[in-house]
mmCIF file of C-alpha atoms in Angstrom:
data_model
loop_
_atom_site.group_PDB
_atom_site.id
_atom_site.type_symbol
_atom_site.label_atom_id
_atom_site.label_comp_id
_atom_site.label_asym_id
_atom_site.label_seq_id
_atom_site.Cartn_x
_atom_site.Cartn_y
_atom_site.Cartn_z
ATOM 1 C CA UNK A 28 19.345 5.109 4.645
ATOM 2 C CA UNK A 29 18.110 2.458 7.073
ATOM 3 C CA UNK A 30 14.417 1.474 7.023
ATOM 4 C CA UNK A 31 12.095 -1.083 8.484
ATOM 5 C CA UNK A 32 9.565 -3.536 6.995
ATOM 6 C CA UNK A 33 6.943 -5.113 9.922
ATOM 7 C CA UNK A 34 4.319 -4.832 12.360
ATOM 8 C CA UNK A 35 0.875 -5.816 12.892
ATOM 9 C CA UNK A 36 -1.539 -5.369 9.883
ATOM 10 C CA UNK A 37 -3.439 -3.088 11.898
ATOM 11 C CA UNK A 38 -0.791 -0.777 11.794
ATOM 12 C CA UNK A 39 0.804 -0.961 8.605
ATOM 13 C CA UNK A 40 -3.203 -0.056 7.319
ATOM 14 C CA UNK A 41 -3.129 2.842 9.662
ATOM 15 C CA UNK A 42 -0.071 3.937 8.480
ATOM 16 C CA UNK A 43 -0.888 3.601 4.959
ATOM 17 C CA UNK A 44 -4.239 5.153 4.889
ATOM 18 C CA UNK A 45 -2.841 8.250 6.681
ATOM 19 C CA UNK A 46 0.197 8.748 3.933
ATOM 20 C CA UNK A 47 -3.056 8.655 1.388
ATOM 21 C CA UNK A 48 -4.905 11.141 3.301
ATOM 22 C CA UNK A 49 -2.324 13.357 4.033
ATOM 23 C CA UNK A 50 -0.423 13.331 0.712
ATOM 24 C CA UNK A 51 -1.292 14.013 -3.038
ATOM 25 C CA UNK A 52 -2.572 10.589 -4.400
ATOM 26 C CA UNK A 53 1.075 10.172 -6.151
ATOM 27 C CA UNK A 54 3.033 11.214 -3.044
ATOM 28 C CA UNK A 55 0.790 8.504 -0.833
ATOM 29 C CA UNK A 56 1.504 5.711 -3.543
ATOM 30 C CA UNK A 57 5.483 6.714 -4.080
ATOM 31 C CA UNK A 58 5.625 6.859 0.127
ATOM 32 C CA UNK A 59 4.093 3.366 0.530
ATOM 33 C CA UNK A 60 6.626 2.018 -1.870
ATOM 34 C CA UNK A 61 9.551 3.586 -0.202
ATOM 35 C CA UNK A 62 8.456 3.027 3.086
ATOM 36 C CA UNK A 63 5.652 -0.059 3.564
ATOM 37 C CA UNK A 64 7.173 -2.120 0.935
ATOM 38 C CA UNK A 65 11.054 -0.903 1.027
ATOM 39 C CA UNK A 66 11.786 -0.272 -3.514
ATOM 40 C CA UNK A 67 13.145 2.738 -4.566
ATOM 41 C CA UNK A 68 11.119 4.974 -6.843
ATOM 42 C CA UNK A 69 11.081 7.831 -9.145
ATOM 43 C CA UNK A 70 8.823 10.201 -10.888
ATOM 44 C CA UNK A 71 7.584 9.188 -14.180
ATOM 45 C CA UNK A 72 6.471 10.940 -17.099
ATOM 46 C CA UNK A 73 2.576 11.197 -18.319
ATOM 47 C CA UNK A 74 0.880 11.209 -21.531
ATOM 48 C CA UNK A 75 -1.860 12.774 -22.768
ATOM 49 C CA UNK A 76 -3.051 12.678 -26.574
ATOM 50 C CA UNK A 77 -0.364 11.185 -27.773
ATOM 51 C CA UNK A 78 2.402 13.864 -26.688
ATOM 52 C CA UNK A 79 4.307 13.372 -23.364
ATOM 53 C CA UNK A 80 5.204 15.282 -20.059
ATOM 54 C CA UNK A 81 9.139 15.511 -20.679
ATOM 55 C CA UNK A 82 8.134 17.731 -23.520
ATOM 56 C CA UNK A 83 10.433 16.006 -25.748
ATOM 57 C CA UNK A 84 9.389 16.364 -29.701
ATOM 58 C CA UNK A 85 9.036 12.689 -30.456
ATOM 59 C CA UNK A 86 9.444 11.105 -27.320
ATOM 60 C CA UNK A 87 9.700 7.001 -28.103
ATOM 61 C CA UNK A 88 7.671 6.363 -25.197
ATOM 62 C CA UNK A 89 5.107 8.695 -24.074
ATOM 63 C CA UNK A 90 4.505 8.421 -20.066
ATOM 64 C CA UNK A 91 6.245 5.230 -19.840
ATOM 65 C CA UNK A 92 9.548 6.733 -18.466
ATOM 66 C CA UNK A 93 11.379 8.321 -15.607
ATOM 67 C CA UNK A 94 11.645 12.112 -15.852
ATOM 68 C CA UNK A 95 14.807 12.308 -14.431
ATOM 69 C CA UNK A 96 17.316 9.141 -12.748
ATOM 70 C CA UNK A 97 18.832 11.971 -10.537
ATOM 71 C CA UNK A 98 15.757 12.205 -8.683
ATOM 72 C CA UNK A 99 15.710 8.561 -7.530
ATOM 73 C CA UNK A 100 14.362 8.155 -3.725
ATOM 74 C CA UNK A 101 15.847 5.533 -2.511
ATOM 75 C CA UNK A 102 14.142 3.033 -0.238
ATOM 76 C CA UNK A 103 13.091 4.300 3.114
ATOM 77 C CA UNK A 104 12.692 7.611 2.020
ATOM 78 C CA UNK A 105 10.135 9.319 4.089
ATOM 79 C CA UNK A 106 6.380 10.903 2.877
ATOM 80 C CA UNK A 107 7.485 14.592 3.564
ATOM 81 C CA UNK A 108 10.899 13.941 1.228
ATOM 82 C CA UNK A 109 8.844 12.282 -1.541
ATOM 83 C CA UNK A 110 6.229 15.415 -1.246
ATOM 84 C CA UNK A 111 8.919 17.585 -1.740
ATOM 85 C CA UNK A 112 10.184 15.613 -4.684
ATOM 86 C CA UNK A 113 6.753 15.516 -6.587
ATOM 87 C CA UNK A 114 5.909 19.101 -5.797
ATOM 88 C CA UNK A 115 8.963 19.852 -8.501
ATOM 89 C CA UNK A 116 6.974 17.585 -10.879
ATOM 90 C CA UNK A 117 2.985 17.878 -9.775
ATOM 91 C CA UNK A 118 1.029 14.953 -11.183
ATOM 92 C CA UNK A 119 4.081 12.785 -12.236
ATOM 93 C CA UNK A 120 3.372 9.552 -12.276
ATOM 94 C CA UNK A 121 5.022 6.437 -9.659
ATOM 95 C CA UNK A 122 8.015 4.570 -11.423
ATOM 96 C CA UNK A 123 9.965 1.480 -10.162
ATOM 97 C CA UNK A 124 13.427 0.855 -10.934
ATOM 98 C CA UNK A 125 14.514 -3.217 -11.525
ATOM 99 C CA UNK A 126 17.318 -4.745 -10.818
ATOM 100 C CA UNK A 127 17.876 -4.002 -6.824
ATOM 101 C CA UNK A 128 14.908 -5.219 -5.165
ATOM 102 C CA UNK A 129 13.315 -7.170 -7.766
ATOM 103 C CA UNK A 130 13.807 -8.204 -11.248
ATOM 104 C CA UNK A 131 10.217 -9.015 -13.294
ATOM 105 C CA UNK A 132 9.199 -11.654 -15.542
ATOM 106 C CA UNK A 133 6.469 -10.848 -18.070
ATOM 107 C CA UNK A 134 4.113 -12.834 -19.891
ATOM 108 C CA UNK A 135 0.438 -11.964 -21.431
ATOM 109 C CA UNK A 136 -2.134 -11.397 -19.162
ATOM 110 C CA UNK A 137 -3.900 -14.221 -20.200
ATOM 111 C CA UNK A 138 -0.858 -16.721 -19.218
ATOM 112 C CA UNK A 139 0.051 -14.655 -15.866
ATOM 113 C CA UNK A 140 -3.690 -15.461 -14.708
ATOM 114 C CA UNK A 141 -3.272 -19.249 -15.236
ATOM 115 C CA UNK A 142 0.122 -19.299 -13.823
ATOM 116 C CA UNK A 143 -0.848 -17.485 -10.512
ATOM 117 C CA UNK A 144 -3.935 -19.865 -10.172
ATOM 118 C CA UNK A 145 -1.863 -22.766 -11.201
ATOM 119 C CA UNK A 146 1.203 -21.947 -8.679
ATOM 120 C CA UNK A 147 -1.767 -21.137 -6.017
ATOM 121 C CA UNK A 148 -3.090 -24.705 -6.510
ATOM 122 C CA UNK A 149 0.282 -26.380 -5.787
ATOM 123 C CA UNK A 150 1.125 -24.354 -3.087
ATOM 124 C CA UNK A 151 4.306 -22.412 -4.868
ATOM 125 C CA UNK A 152 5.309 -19.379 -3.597
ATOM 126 C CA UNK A 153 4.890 -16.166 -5.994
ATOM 127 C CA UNK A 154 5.524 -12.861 -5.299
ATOM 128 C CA UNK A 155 3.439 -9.569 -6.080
ATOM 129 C CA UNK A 156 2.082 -9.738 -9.884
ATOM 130 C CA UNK A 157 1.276 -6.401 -11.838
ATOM 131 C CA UNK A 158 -1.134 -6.320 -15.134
ATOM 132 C CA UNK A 159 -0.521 -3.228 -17.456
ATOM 133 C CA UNK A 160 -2.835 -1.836 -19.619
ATOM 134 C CA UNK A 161 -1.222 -3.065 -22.982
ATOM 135 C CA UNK A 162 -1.949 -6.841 -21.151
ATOM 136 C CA UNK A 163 0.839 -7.594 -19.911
ATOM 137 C CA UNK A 164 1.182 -9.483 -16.376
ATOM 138 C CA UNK A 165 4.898 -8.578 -14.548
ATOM 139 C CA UNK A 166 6.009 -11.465 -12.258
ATOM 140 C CA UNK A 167 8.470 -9.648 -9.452
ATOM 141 C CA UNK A 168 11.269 -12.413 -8.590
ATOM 142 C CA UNK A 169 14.574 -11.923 -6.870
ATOM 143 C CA UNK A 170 17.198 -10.110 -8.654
ATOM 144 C CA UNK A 171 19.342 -11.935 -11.119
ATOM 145 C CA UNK A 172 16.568 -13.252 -13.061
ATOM 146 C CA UNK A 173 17.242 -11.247 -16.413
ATOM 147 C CA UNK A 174 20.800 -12.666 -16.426
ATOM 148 C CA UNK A 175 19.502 -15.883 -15.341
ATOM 149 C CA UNK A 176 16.508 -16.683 -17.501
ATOM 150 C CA UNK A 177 17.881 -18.258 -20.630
ATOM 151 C CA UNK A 178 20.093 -20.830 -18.502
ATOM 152 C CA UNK A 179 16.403 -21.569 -16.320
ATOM 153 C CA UNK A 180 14.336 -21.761 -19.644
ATOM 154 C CA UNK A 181 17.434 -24.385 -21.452
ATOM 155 C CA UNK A 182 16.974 -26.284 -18.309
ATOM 156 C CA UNK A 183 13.151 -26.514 -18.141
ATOM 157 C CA UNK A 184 13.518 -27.541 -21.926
ATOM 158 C CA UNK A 185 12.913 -24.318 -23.823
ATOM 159 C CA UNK A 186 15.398 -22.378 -25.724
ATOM 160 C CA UNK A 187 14.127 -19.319 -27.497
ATOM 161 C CA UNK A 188 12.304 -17.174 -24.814
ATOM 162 C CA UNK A 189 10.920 -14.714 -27.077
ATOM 163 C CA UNK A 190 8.763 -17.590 -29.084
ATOM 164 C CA UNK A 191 7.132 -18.124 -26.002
ATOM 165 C CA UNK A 192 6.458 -14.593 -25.420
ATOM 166 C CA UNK A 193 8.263 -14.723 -22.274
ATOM 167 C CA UNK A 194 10.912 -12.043 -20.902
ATOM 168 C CA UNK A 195 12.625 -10.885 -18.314
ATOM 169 C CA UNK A 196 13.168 -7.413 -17.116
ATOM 170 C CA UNK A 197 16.409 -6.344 -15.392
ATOM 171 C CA UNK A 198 18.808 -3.250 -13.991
ATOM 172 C CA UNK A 199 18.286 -0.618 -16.239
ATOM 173 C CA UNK A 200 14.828 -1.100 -16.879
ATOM 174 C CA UNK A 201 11.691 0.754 -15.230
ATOM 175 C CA UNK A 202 8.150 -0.345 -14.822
ATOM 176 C CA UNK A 203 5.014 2.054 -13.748
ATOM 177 C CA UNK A 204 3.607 1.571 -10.457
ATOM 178 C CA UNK A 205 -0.114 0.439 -9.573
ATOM 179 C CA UNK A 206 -2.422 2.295 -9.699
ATOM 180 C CA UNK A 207 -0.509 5.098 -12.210
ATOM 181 C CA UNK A 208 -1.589 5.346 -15.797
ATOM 182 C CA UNK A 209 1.081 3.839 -18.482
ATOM 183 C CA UNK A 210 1.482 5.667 -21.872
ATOM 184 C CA UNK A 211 -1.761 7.375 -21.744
ATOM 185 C CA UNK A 212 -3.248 3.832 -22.073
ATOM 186 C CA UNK A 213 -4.760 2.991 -18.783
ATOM 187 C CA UNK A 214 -3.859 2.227 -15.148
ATOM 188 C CA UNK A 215 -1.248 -0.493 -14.199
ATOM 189 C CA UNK A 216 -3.068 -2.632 -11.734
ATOM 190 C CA UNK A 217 -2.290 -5.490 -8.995
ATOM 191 C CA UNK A 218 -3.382 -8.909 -9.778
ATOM 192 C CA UNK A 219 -1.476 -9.946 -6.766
ATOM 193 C CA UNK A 220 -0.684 -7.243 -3.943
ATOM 194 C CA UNK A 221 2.220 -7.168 -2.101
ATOM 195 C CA UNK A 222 1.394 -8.217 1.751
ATOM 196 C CA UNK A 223 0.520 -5.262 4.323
ATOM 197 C CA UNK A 224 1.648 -7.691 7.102
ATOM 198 C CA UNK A 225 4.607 -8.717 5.914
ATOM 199 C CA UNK A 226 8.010 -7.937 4.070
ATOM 200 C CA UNK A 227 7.904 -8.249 0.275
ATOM 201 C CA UNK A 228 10.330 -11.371 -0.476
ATOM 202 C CA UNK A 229 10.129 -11.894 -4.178
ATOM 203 C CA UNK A 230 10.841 -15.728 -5.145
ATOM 204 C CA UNK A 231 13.317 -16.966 -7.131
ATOM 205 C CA UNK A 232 12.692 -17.438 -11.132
ATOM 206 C CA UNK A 233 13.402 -20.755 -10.970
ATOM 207 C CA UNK A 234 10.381 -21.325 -8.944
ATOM 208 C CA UNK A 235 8.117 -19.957 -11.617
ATOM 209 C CA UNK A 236 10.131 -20.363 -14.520
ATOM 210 C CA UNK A 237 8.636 -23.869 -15.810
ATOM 211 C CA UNK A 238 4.857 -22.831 -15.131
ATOM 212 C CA UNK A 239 5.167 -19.335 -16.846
ATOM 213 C CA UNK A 240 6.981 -21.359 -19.900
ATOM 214 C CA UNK A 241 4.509 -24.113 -19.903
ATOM 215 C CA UNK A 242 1.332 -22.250 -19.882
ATOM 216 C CA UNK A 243 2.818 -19.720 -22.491
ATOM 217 C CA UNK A 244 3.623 -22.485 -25.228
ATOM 218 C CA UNK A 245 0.377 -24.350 -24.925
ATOM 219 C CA UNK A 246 -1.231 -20.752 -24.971
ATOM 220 C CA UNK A 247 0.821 -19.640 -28.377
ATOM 221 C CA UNK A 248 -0.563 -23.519 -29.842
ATOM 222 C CA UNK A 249 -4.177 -22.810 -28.888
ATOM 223 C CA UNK A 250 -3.343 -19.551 -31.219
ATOM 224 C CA UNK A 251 -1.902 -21.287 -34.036
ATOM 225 C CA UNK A 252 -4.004 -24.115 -33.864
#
């Protein structure tokens, strides 16, 4: 299904603001997705006290999943189809697939502050950032960065990712939309939004790689220390 990404601000706000009035709130945020920002999306599972949506006895993770990959709309998908969609789950929450449009790197909170400021400062590109309520901050970069990120880390001088807290998040993974609530815990919110004006072009890893390491290791040894 073909879709377009462009246009004046002006627009793209006028657009967007009547998808919010003239949808449920999780319709209007699934529609911009598919059709402001061009990322599939699928309805996710809530929690509440503990027990989850999919009604599974034990669920391991309680509104922090997709109810069903069948129901995958796929980019460009219009707000009347997604309506339709949610009306067979009412009050679902907004998931993201990774792997096709993005892939997300994911640090503390703390560290994916710094870095933004830090790649802001030198004039680096970075793409939209996400915080989640468990405080973590999700870097979206270009696709390939799971498979990618212990050959960039070796080169930048680092080789055990997960002592610097540091990982990567590819196909086959899912990540709850802004401004949705994760696991009963909270909202997932944008530190950095993607652009109204523009198409979403997330960078490469490479480009962010070295700063997100950097400011992760001296953050562990502040810890320690």
């Amino acid at each position: 299904m073909g879709f377009a990404i462009g246009g004046s601000r002006t627009m793209r706000e006028l657009a967007r603001g009547g998808l919010r009035r003239a949808h449920p709130p999780e319709c209007a945020v699934a529609a911009e997705f598919t059709r402001l920002w061009g990322w599939d999306v699928v309805p996710g599972a809530r929690a509440a006290g503990g027990s989850c949506s999919c009604g599974r006895r034990g669920c391991p993770t309680p509104g922090a999943h997709p109810l069903d990959l069948d129901a995958r709309l796929p980019a460009g998908t219009g707000p009347d189809e997604v309506a339709r969609a949610w009306a067979e789950v009412p009050g679902a929450s907004v998931m993201l697939p990774v792997g096709r449009a993005f892939d997300i790197l994911e640090v503390s909170a703390v560290v994916g502050a710094r870095a933004l400021a830090r790649l802001e400062r030198m004039g680096l590109p970075s793409g939209p950032v996400m915080v989640t309520p468990r405080g973590r901050a999700l870097f979206l970069v270009a696709p390939g960065a799971a498979k990618e990120l212990p050959r960039l880390l070796y080169r930048t001088g680092w080789d055990h990712p997960l002592a610097l807290d540091l990982t990567c998040l590819g196909p086959g993974a899912f990540v709850t939309a802004p401004p949705c609530d994760h696991g009963g815990e909270g909202p997932v919110r944008w530190l950095r939004r993607p652009p109204l004006d523009a198409p979403v072009d997330p960078p490469e890893a490479r480009l962010l790689v070295g700063t997100l390491a950097h400011l992760a290791h001296r953050s562990r040894r502040c810890r320690d220390g």
